[in-house]
Amino acid sequence: MPKRRKPAGARGISEKKELLNTFLKEWGLKSTRQRDIIVTEFLKTGGHITAEDIYRKISKKHQDIGFTTVYRTLKLLVKSRLATERVFADNLTRYEPLSAEDHHDHLICLGCGSITEFENARMERLQEKIARESGFNTVAHKMELYGYCGRCGSGSRGGKKQPGTKKNAPAPQKNRNNR
Amino acid sequence: MPKRRKPAGARGISEKKELLNTFLKEWGLKSTRQRDIIVTEFLKTGGHITAEDIYRKISKKHQDIGFTTVYRTLKLLVKSRLATERVFADNLTRYEPLSAEDHHDHLICLGCGSITEFENARMERLQEKIARESGFNTVAHKMELYGYCGRCGSGSRGGKKQPGTKKNAPAPQKNRNNR
DNA sequence: GGAAATTTTGAAAATGAATTTCATTTTCCT
DNA sequence: AGGAAAATGAAATTCATTTTCAAAATTTCC
């Protein structure tokens, strides 16, 4: 019943880039090399990625693109409704491509850090019902399940142990600004 | 069906303070005037409160109690399992008293900022089911419904318009440290 | 094609909440 | 009371995020 979603990346990238360009024109904003590169990488990567992640990926090839621009471009995608921001338990802001009517929740593995999306109509209905019975009118919800995925088992064993939280971030690494 | 919870504050305050003192002794920690004041205020207030909030309340009467101590005491309550931390959409860390088997979710009003708790067994079961079907073993979940409460209606009208998000925080006010 | 107008960019600085440091004070134990 | 250990408060630090500002790029208009 909870249907796994097809990865939002992969196809439709050029269509989305079109949508962005339309948005830019409508608002009197400009198309730039940087925006194109960033958006392409973002859409290609798929989702649940931080500005930092994208910045790192991109700056391997394009040392001249700064973190700030990546950050701003991602915000732009949010404004143009081509992406959404999400903040999970590690308190990092992640972005994911958004397609129109899209609505889903997340399963987050505490072992490997993987994030799986799911959709469940019954859940949605139940949420509505609960809200209604309390006199609420819901406009949004947030639902995250934390646990261990199949590969990571149920506890300390297995898993790639992706850090994720800032508590135990191992890499020192300062100053995210480039140059 | 979604049962509203009785306010966790009000009664059992002294019992909880007992539990805290037991915890302190067990760990070789000390009872102090500050801790007592902070914990009393926290339990009295109820829940969904930030360290800042408590600090402000307390420092009216006790100018000698610093923010740091409030912060640390709240963390202590979390460690001793008398409270939990929650982070909602405004990215502020809130604390709420926790009683043993306690398990609930939240309805958050975007109008007045009120936070209502609810419990729903059906929801829990559904979450388990969804996780299981994806091969996940859940250890925790987070579920928040955002909308407008009865008093705030369905949109721009009514409501006390408590700021809440940092986007439009009106009060300037710097330096949370005291003195 | 070129200049003006406007937007974008990148580095650095600022912000703001959370957390740590450190010197001093307080509590606990005997 | 005396001494060891923990707690406290102010200030400093951290860290992601956001803003600032001068220089560079894009678009528009002639």
Short mmCIF file of C-alpha atoms (C1' of nucleotides) in Angstrom, two decimals:
data_model
loop_
_atom_site.label_atom_id
_atom_site.label_comp_id
_atom_site.label_asym_id
_atom_site.label_seq_id
_atom_site.Cartn_x
_atom_site.Cartn_y
_atom_site.Cartn_z
CA MET A 1 0.00 0.00 0.00
CA PRO A 2 2.69 2.58 0.70
CA LYS A 3 3.93 3.04 -2.78
CA ARG A 4 7.55 3.79 -3.35
CA ARG A 5 7.99 6.73 -5.68
CA LYS A 6 9.92 6.71 -8.87
CA PRO A 7 13.06 8.85 -8.59
CA ALA A 8 12.17 12.39 -9.44
CA GLY A 9 15.44 12.99 -11.27
CA ALA A 10 16.51 11.30 -14.48
CA ARG A 11 13.77 12.34 -16.88
CA GLY A 12 12.22 15.68 -17.50
CA ILE A 13 15.37 17.57 -16.68
CA SER A 14 15.27 19.71 -19.78
CA GLU A 15 11.57 20.32 -19.28
CA LYS A 16 12.28 21.57 -15.80
CA LYS A 17 15.09 23.75 -16.97
CA GLU A 18 12.62 25.23 -19.43
CA LEU A 19 10.21 25.95 -16.61
CA LEU A 20 12.93 27.67 -14.67
CA ASN A 21 13.89 29.83 -17.63
CA THR A 22 10.29 30.81 -18.09
CA PHE A 23 10.13 31.73 -14.44
CA LEU A 24 13.27 33.80 -14.71
CA LYS A 25 11.94 35.75 -17.68
CA GLU A 26 8.63 36.37 -16.01
CA TRP A 27 10.37 37.92 -13.06
CA GLY A 28 12.92 39.87 -15.04
CA LEU A 29 15.73 37.67 -13.79
CA LYS A 30 18.65 36.49 -15.83
CA SER A 31 19.85 33.18 -17.10
CA THR A 32 23.45 32.52 -16.28
CA ARG A 33 26.02 29.84 -16.79
CA GLN A 34 26.19 29.22 -13.06
CA ARG A 35 22.48 28.76 -12.65
CA ASP A 36 22.40 26.36 -15.52
CA ILE A 37 25.21 24.26 -14.11
CA ILE A 38 23.77 24.22 -10.62
CA VAL A 39 20.26 23.38 -11.71
CA THR A 40 21.47 20.65 -14.00
CA GLU A 41 23.47 19.06 -11.25
CA PHE A 42 20.61 19.38 -8.81
CA LEU A 43 18.08 17.78 -11.11
CA LYS A 44 20.50 15.08 -12.14
CA THR A 45 21.32 14.18 -8.56
CA GLY A 46 17.71 13.69 -7.65
CA GLY A 47 16.95 14.84 -4.18
CA HIS A 48 17.47 15.18 -0.46
CA ILE A 49 20.68 17.00 -1.01
CA THR A 50 22.14 19.94 0.85
CA ALA A 51 23.46 23.12 -0.70
CA GLU A 52 26.83 22.07 0.62
CA ASP A 53 26.62 18.73 -1.20
CA ILE A 54 25.84 20.32 -4.50
CA TYR A 55 28.49 22.93 -4.00
CA ARG A 56 31.06 20.23 -3.41
CA LYS A 57 30.04 18.23 -6.43
CA ILE A 58 30.05 21.21 -8.69
CA SER A 59 33.20 22.84 -7.50
CA LYS A 60 35.27 19.90 -8.62
CA LYS A 61 34.69 20.93 -12.21
CA HIS A 62 33.87 24.56 -11.70
CA GLN A 63 36.10 26.12 -9.11
CA ASP A 64 34.70 29.50 -9.99
CA ILE A 65 31.19 28.81 -8.72
CA GLY A 66 30.76 29.88 -5.14
CA PHE A 67 28.70 28.39 -2.37
CA THR A 68 26.60 31.50 -2.20
CA THR A 69 25.46 31.09 -5.73
CA VAL A 70 24.56 27.47 -5.18
CA TYR A 71 22.63 28.48 -2.12
CA ARG A 72 20.81 31.26 -3.92
CA THR A 73 20.01 29.13 -6.91
CA LEU A 74 18.48 26.49 -4.73
CA LYS A 75 16.34 29.13 -3.06
CA LEU A 76 15.34 30.29 -6.50
CA LEU A 77 14.22 26.79 -7.37
CA VAL A 78 12.11 26.77 -4.25
CA LYS A 79 10.53 30.08 -5.18
CA SER A 80 9.80 28.87 -8.66
CA ARG A 81 8.27 25.75 -7.15
CA LEU A 82 10.67 23.38 -8.83
CA ALA A 83 12.10 22.27 -5.52
CA THR A 84 11.26 22.14 -1.85
CA GLU A 85 13.27 22.48 1.28
CA ARG A 86 13.22 19.86 4.00
CA VAL A 87 14.89 19.75 7.36
CA PHE A 88 15.30 16.36 8.98
CA ALA A 89 16.64 15.44 12.38
CA ASP A 90 20.20 16.45 11.56
CA ASN A 91 19.12 20.05 11.14
CA LEU A 92 20.53 20.42 7.67
CA THR A 93 18.42 21.94 4.97
CA ARG A 94 17.97 19.56 2.09
CA TYR A 95 16.45 20.22 -1.29
CA GLU A 96 14.50 17.95 -3.52
CA PRO A 97 12.97 18.36 -6.95
CA LEU A 98 9.28 18.92 -6.76
CA SER A 99 6.77 17.98 -9.39
CA ALA A 100 3.43 19.75 -9.24
CA GLU A 101 1.00 17.73 -7.11
CA ASP A 102 3.78 15.92 -5.37
CA HIS A 103 3.13 14.87 -1.82
CA HIS A 104 5.09 12.38 0.15
CA ASP A 105 6.80 11.55 3.40
CA HIS A 106 10.13 10.07 4.37
CA LEU A 107 11.76 7.05 5.88
CA ILE A 108 15.20 7.92 7.18
CA CYS A 109 17.78 5.28 7.95
CA LEU A 110 19.78 5.98 11.07
CA GLY A 111 22.41 3.54 9.88
CA CYS A 112 23.35 4.62 6.40
CA GLY A 113 21.51 7.91 6.23
CA SER A 114 19.50 6.92 3.20
CA ILE A 115 16.23 8.70 2.70
CA THR A 116 13.35 6.87 1.10
CA GLU A 117 10.14 8.51 0.04
CA PHE A 118 6.71 7.06 0.39
CA GLU A 119 3.16 8.04 -0.23
CA ASN A 120 0.18 6.68 1.56
CA ALA A 121 -3.33 7.83 0.94
CA ARG A 122 -4.69 6.19 4.05
CA MET A 123 -2.20 8.15 6.11
CA GLU A 124 -3.22 11.39 4.46
CA ARG A 125 -6.86 10.72 5.15
CA LEU A 126 -6.16 9.82 8.73
CA GLN A 127 -4.22 13.03 9.22
CA GLU A 128 -7.06 15.05 7.84
CA LYS A 129 -9.47 13.30 10.10
CA ILE A 130 -7.39 13.87 13.20
CA ALA A 131 -6.95 17.54 12.39
CA ARG A 132 -10.62 18.02 11.66
CA GLU A 133 -11.63 16.43 14.94
CA SER A 134 -9.48 18.94 16.76
CA GLY A 135 -10.97 21.82 14.84
CA PHE A 136 -7.86 22.31 12.76
CA ASN A 137 -7.64 23.13 9.14
CA THR A 138 -4.41 21.63 7.90
CA VAL A 139 -2.35 23.23 5.22
CA ALA A 140 0.72 21.06 5.51
CA HIS A 141 2.17 18.20 7.38
CA LYS A 142 5.48 16.68 8.10
CA MET A 143 5.96 13.04 8.78
CA GLU A 144 9.25 11.25 9.15
CA LEU A 145 9.96 7.72 10.22
CA TYR A 146 13.41 7.09 11.63
CA GLY A 147 14.83 3.63 11.87
CA TYR A 148 17.03 1.12 10.11
CA CYS A 149 16.63 0.06 6.53
CA GLY A 150 16.82 -3.53 5.36
CA ARG A 151 20.53 -3.37 4.69
CA CYS A 152 21.38 -1.78 8.01
CA GLY A 153 19.48 -4.22 10.17
CA SER A 154 17.94 -3.28 13.43
CA GLY A 155 20.78 -1.73 15.33
CA SER A 156 24.52 -1.40 15.76
CA ARG A 157 25.53 -3.86 13.10
CA GLY A 158 25.99 -3.18 9.37
CA GLY A 159 25.34 -0.02 7.46
CA LYS A 160 27.59 2.55 5.94
CA LYS A 161 27.46 4.76 8.97
CA GLN A 162 27.00 7.99 7.14
CA PRO A 163 27.51 10.71 9.74
CA GLY A 164 24.59 13.02 9.12
CA THR A 165 24.20 14.70 12.46
CA LYS A 166 26.41 17.52 13.50
CA LYS A 167 27.04 15.84 16.84
CA ASN A 168 29.58 13.43 15.50
CA ALA A 169 30.65 15.01 12.26
CA PRO A 170 34.17 13.66 11.81
CA ALA A 171 35.52 15.86 9.02
CA PRO A 172 37.07 19.06 10.41
CA GLN A 173 36.88 21.27 7.35
CA LYS A 174 36.04 24.90 7.83
CA ASN A 175 34.91 27.86 5.86
CA ARG A 176 32.51 26.72 3.24
CA ASN A 177 33.07 29.87 1.21
CA ASN A 178 35.22 29.31 -1.78
CA ARG A 179 38.60 30.93 -2.33
CA MET B 1 -10.60 8.96 18.17
CA PRO B 2 -7.56 11.17 18.37
CA LYS B 3 -7.57 11.74 22.06
CA ARG B 4 -6.45 15.07 23.35
CA ARG B 5 -3.93 14.68 26.13
CA LYS B 6 -4.31 16.05 29.61
CA PRO B 7 -1.76 18.81 30.20
CA ALA B 8 1.45 17.24 31.41
CA GLY B 9 2.11 20.04 33.87
CA ALA B 10 -0.06 20.89 36.88
CA ARG B 11 0.11 17.68 38.89
CA GLY B 12 3.00 15.44 39.67
CA ILE B 13 5.44 18.28 39.77
CA SER B 14 6.91 17.32 43.07
CA GLU B 15 7.02 13.68 42.01
CA LYS B 16 9.01 14.69 38.98
CA LYS B 17 11.33 16.81 41.00
CA GLU B 18 11.89 13.76 43.18
CA LEU B 19 12.76 11.72 40.13
CA LEU B 20 15.22 14.36 39.05
CA ASN B 21 16.88 14.42 42.43
CA THR B 22 17.18 10.66 42.38
CA PHE B 23 18.75 10.90 38.97
CA LEU B 24 21.19 13.52 40.16
CA LYS B 25 22.29 11.43 43.10
CA GLU B 26 22.71 8.33 41.00
CA TRP B 27 25.07 10.16 38.73
CA GLY B 28 26.95 11.99 41.42
CA LEU B 29 25.48 15.31 40.35
CA LYS B 30 24.40 18.05 42.65
CA SER B 31 21.13 19.69 43.57
CA THR B 32 21.23 23.41 43.32
CA ARG B 33 18.98 26.34 43.86
CA GLN B 34 19.14 27.19 40.15
CA ARG B 35 18.19 23.74 39.02
CA ASP B 36 15.29 23.69 41.38
CA ILE B 37 13.97 27.01 40.17
CA ILE B 38 14.39 26.14 36.52
CA VAL B 39 12.83 22.73 36.80
CA THR B 40 9.93 24.06 38.81
CA GLU B 41 9.24 26.71 36.24
CA PHE B 42 9.58 24.26 33.41
CA LEU B 43 7.20 21.75 34.91
CA LYS B 44 4.76 24.44 35.92
CA THR B 45 4.69 25.96 32.46
CA GLY B 46 3.84 22.70 30.83
CA GLY B 47 5.54 22.22 27.54
CA HIS B 48 6.67 23.21 24.10
CA ILE B 49 8.81 25.93 25.48
CA THR B 50 12.23 27.12 24.43
CA ALA B 51 15.24 27.58 26.71
CA GLU B 52 14.98 31.25 25.87
CA ASP B 53 11.35 31.38 27.03
CA ILE B 54 12.16 29.82 30.34
CA TYR B 55 15.18 32.00 30.76
CA ARG B 56 13.08 35.10 30.23
CA LYS B 57 10.40 33.99 32.63
CA ILE B 58 12.85 33.11 35.32
CA SER B 59 15.15 36.05 35.03
CA LYS B 60 12.40 38.44 36.02
CA LYS B 61 12.64 37.13 39.56
CA HIS B 62 16.11 35.75 39.52
CA GLN B 63 18.48 38.00 37.66
CA ASP B 64 21.37 35.88 38.81
CA ILE B 65 20.39 32.80 36.82
CA GLY B 66 22.04 32.72 33.45
CA PHE B 67 20.80 31.44 30.14
CA THR B 68 23.54 28.86 30.10
CA THR B 69 22.27 27.26 33.25
CA VAL B 70 18.73 27.15 31.94
CA TYR B 71 20.01 25.56 28.78
CA ARG B 72 22.08 23.01 30.66
CA THR B 73 19.31 22.16 33.05
CA LEU B 74 16.93 21.49 30.22
CA LYS B 75 19.48 19.18 28.65
CA LEU B 76 19.79 17.47 31.98
CA LEU B 77 16.06 16.90 32.04
CA VAL B 78 16.32 15.33 28.64
CA LYS B 79 19.11 13.03 29.79
CA SER B 80 17.15 12.03 32.82
CA ARG B 81 14.17 11.34 30.57
CA LEU B 82 11.93 13.86 32.27
CA ALA B 83 11.72 15.95 29.13
CA THR B 84 12.17 15.71 25.42
CA GLU B 85 13.42 18.09 22.81
CA ARG B 86 11.37 18.92 19.74
CA VAL B 87 12.15 21.06 16.77
CA PHE B 88 9.23 22.32 14.73
CA ALA B 89 9.16 24.31 11.53
CA ASP B 90 10.57 27.44 13.12
CA ASN B 91 13.80 25.64 13.92
CA LEU B 92 13.76 26.45 17.58
CA THR B 93 14.41 23.71 20.09
CA ARG B 94 11.48 23.30 22.42
CA TYR B 95 11.24 21.20 25.52
CA GLU B 96 8.30 19.38 26.95
CA PRO B 97 7.81 17.29 30.06
CA LEU B 98 7.82 13.61 29.30
CA SER B 99 6.06 10.94 31.29
CA ALA B 100 7.34 7.42 30.80
CA GLU B 101 5.36 5.73 28.04
CA ASP B 102 4.37 9.01 26.55
CA HIS B 103 3.97 9.10 22.82
CA HIS B 104 2.24 11.75 20.83
CA ASP B 105 2.31 14.05 17.85
CA HIS B 106 1.52 17.70 17.28
CA LEU B 107 -0.91 20.05 15.63
CA ILE B 108 0.68 23.44 15.13
CA CYS B 109 -1.38 26.51 14.44
CA LEU B 110 0.17 28.82 11.88
CA GLY B 111 -2.04 31.61 13.12
CA CYS B 112 -1.48 31.82 16.84
CA GLY B 113 1.42 29.42 17.19
CA SER B 114 -0.42 27.19 19.61
CA ILE B 115 0.76 23.63 19.79
CA THR B 116 -1.74 20.89 20.52
CA GLU B 117 -0.82 17.32 21.24
CA PHE B 118 -2.66 14.28 20.05
CA GLU B 119 -2.30 10.56 20.17
CA ASN B 120 -3.71 8.16 17.69
CA ALA B 121 -3.16 4.45 17.83
CA ARG B 122 -4.36 3.91 14.32
CA MET B 123 -1.75 6.31 13.08
CA GLU B 124 0.96 4.49 14.99
CA ARG B 125 -0.07 1.21 13.54
CA LEU B 126 -0.18 2.59 10.06
CA GLN B 127 3.28 4.03 10.44
CA GLU B 128 4.62 0.69 11.57
CA LYS B 129 2.98 -1.02 8.66
CA ILE B 130 4.40 1.40 6.13
CA ALA B 131 7.87 1.07 7.55
CA ARG B 132 7.67 -2.69 7.67
CA GLU B 133 6.59 -2.90 4.07
CA SER B 134 9.66 -0.94 3.08
CA GLY B 135 11.92 -3.20 5.10
CA PHE B 136 12.44 -0.55 7.75
CA ASN B 137 12.64 -1.04 11.43
CA THR B 138 11.42 2.16 13.01
CA VAL B 139 12.79 3.48 16.24
CA ALA B 140 11.17 6.88 16.19
CA HIS B 141 8.91 9.07 14.20
CA LYS B 142 8.04 12.66 13.84
CA MET B 143 4.67 13.83 12.72
CA GLU B 144 3.42 17.37 12.67
CA LEU B 145 0.27 18.83 11.20
CA TYR B 146 0.43 22.52 10.35
CA GLY B 147 -2.70 24.53 9.84
CA TYR B 148 -5.14 26.83 11.55
CA CYS B 149 -6.87 26.09 14.77
CA GLY B 150 -10.55 26.72 15.39
CA ARG B 151 -9.99 30.19 16.76
CA CYS B 152 -7.72 31.24 13.94
CA GLY B 153 -9.99 30.14 11.15
CA SER B 154 -8.75 29.03 7.81
CA GLY B 155 -6.45 31.81 6.81
CA SER B 156 -5.57 35.45 7.16
CA ARG B 157 -8.31 36.42 9.57
CA GLY B 158 -8.29 36.14 13.37
CA GLY B 159 -5.66 34.69 15.63
CA LYS B 160 -3.10 36.21 17.87
CA LYS B 161 -0.42 36.16 15.23
CA GLN B 162 2.34 34.88 17.41
CA PRO B 163 5.47 35.24 15.32
CA GLY B 164 7.04 31.83 15.65
CA THR B 165 9.20 31.67 12.56
CA LYS B 166 12.45 33.49 12.41
CA LYS B 167 11.58 34.95 9.04
CA ASN B 168 9.40 37.64 10.49
CA ALA B 169 10.53 37.89 14.06
CA PRO B 170 9.71 41.48 14.98
CA ALA B 171 11.61 41.94 18.24
CA PRO B 172 15.20 43.03 17.62
CA GLN B 173 16.79 41.96 20.86
CA LYS B 174 20.30 40.54 20.75
CA ASN B 175 22.67 38.60 22.89
CA ARG B 176 20.82 35.97 24.80
CA ASN B 177 23.58 35.83 27.38
CA ASN B 178 22.74 37.55 30.56
CA ARG B 179 24.55 40.60 31.89
"C1'" DG C 1 27.26 46.52 -32.04
"C1'" DG C 2 27.63 49.03 -27.90
"C1'" DA C 3 26.37 51.50 -23.80
"C1'" DA C 4 23.26 51.91 -19.99
"C1'" DA C 5 20.43 49.60 -16.74
"C1'" DT C 6 19.75 45.86 -13.99
"C1'" DT C 7 20.81 41.57 -12.12
"C1'" DT C 8 24.19 38.19 -10.60
"C1'" DT C 9 28.19 36.73 -8.57
"C1'" DG C 10 31.75 35.51 -5.02
"C1'" DA C 11 34.11 36.59 -0.85
"C1'" DA C 12 33.63 37.99 3.31
"C1'" DA C 13 30.95 39.45 6.97
"C1'" DA C 14 26.82 38.97 9.70
"C1'" DT C 15 23.38 36.45 11.95
"C1'" DG C 16 21.32 33.58 15.35
"C1'" DA C 17 20.67 29.50 17.93
"C1'" DA C 18 23.22 26.10 20.14
"C1'" DT C 19 27.20 24.69 22.64
"C1'" DT C 20 31.68 25.06 24.95
"C1'" DT C 21 35.27 27.25 27.74
"C1'" DC C 22 37.14 28.84 31.83
"C1'" DA C 23 37.68 31.05 36.14
"C1'" DT C 24 34.97 31.31 40.19
"C1'" DT C 25 31.49 29.70 43.32
"C1'" DT C 26 28.70 26.19 45.39
"C1'" DT C 27 27.54 21.70 46.93
"C1'" DC C 28 28.48 17.35 48.91
"C1'" DC C 29 30.87 14.37 51.85
"C1'" DT C 30 33.48 13.22 56.00
"C1'" DA D 1 35.42 23.10 58.64
"C1'" DG D 2 38.11 21.27 54.67
"C1'" DG D 3 38.72 19.48 50.30
"C1'" DA D 4 37.24 17.29 46.05
"C1'" DA D 5 34.06 17.52 42.49
"C1'" DA D 6 30.49 19.67 40.13
"C1'" DA D 7 27.84 23.86 38.83
"C1'" DT D 8 27.54 28.43 37.43
"C1'" DG D 9 27.64 32.67 34.46
"C1'" DA D 10 29.78 35.43 31.04
"C1'" DA D 11 31.95 35.31 27.18
"C1'" DA D 12 33.63 32.97 23.39
"C1'" DT D 13 32.96 29.55 19.81
"C1'" DT D 14 30.69 26.85 16.45
"C1'" DC D 15 28.16 26.07 12.48
"C1'" DA D 16 24.61 26.48 9.05
"C1'" DT D 17 22.39 30.02 6.98
"C1'" DT D 18 21.75 34.56 5.18
"C1'" DT D 19 23.18 39.21 3.92
"C1'" DT D 20 26.34 42.76 2.19
"C1'" DC D 21 29.00 44.96 -1.19
"C1'" DA D 22 31.91 45.87 -5.01
"C1'" DA D 23 32.99 43.80 -9.31
"C1'" DA D 24 31.34 41.17 -13.30
"C1'" DA D 25 27.85 39.46 -16.40
"C1'" DT D 26 23.46 39.64 -18.82
"C1'" DT D 27 19.73 41.91 -21.04
"C1'" DT D 28 17.64 45.76 -23.18
"C1'" DC D 29 17.35 49.56 -25.94
"C1'" DC D 30 19.11 52.56 -29.39
#
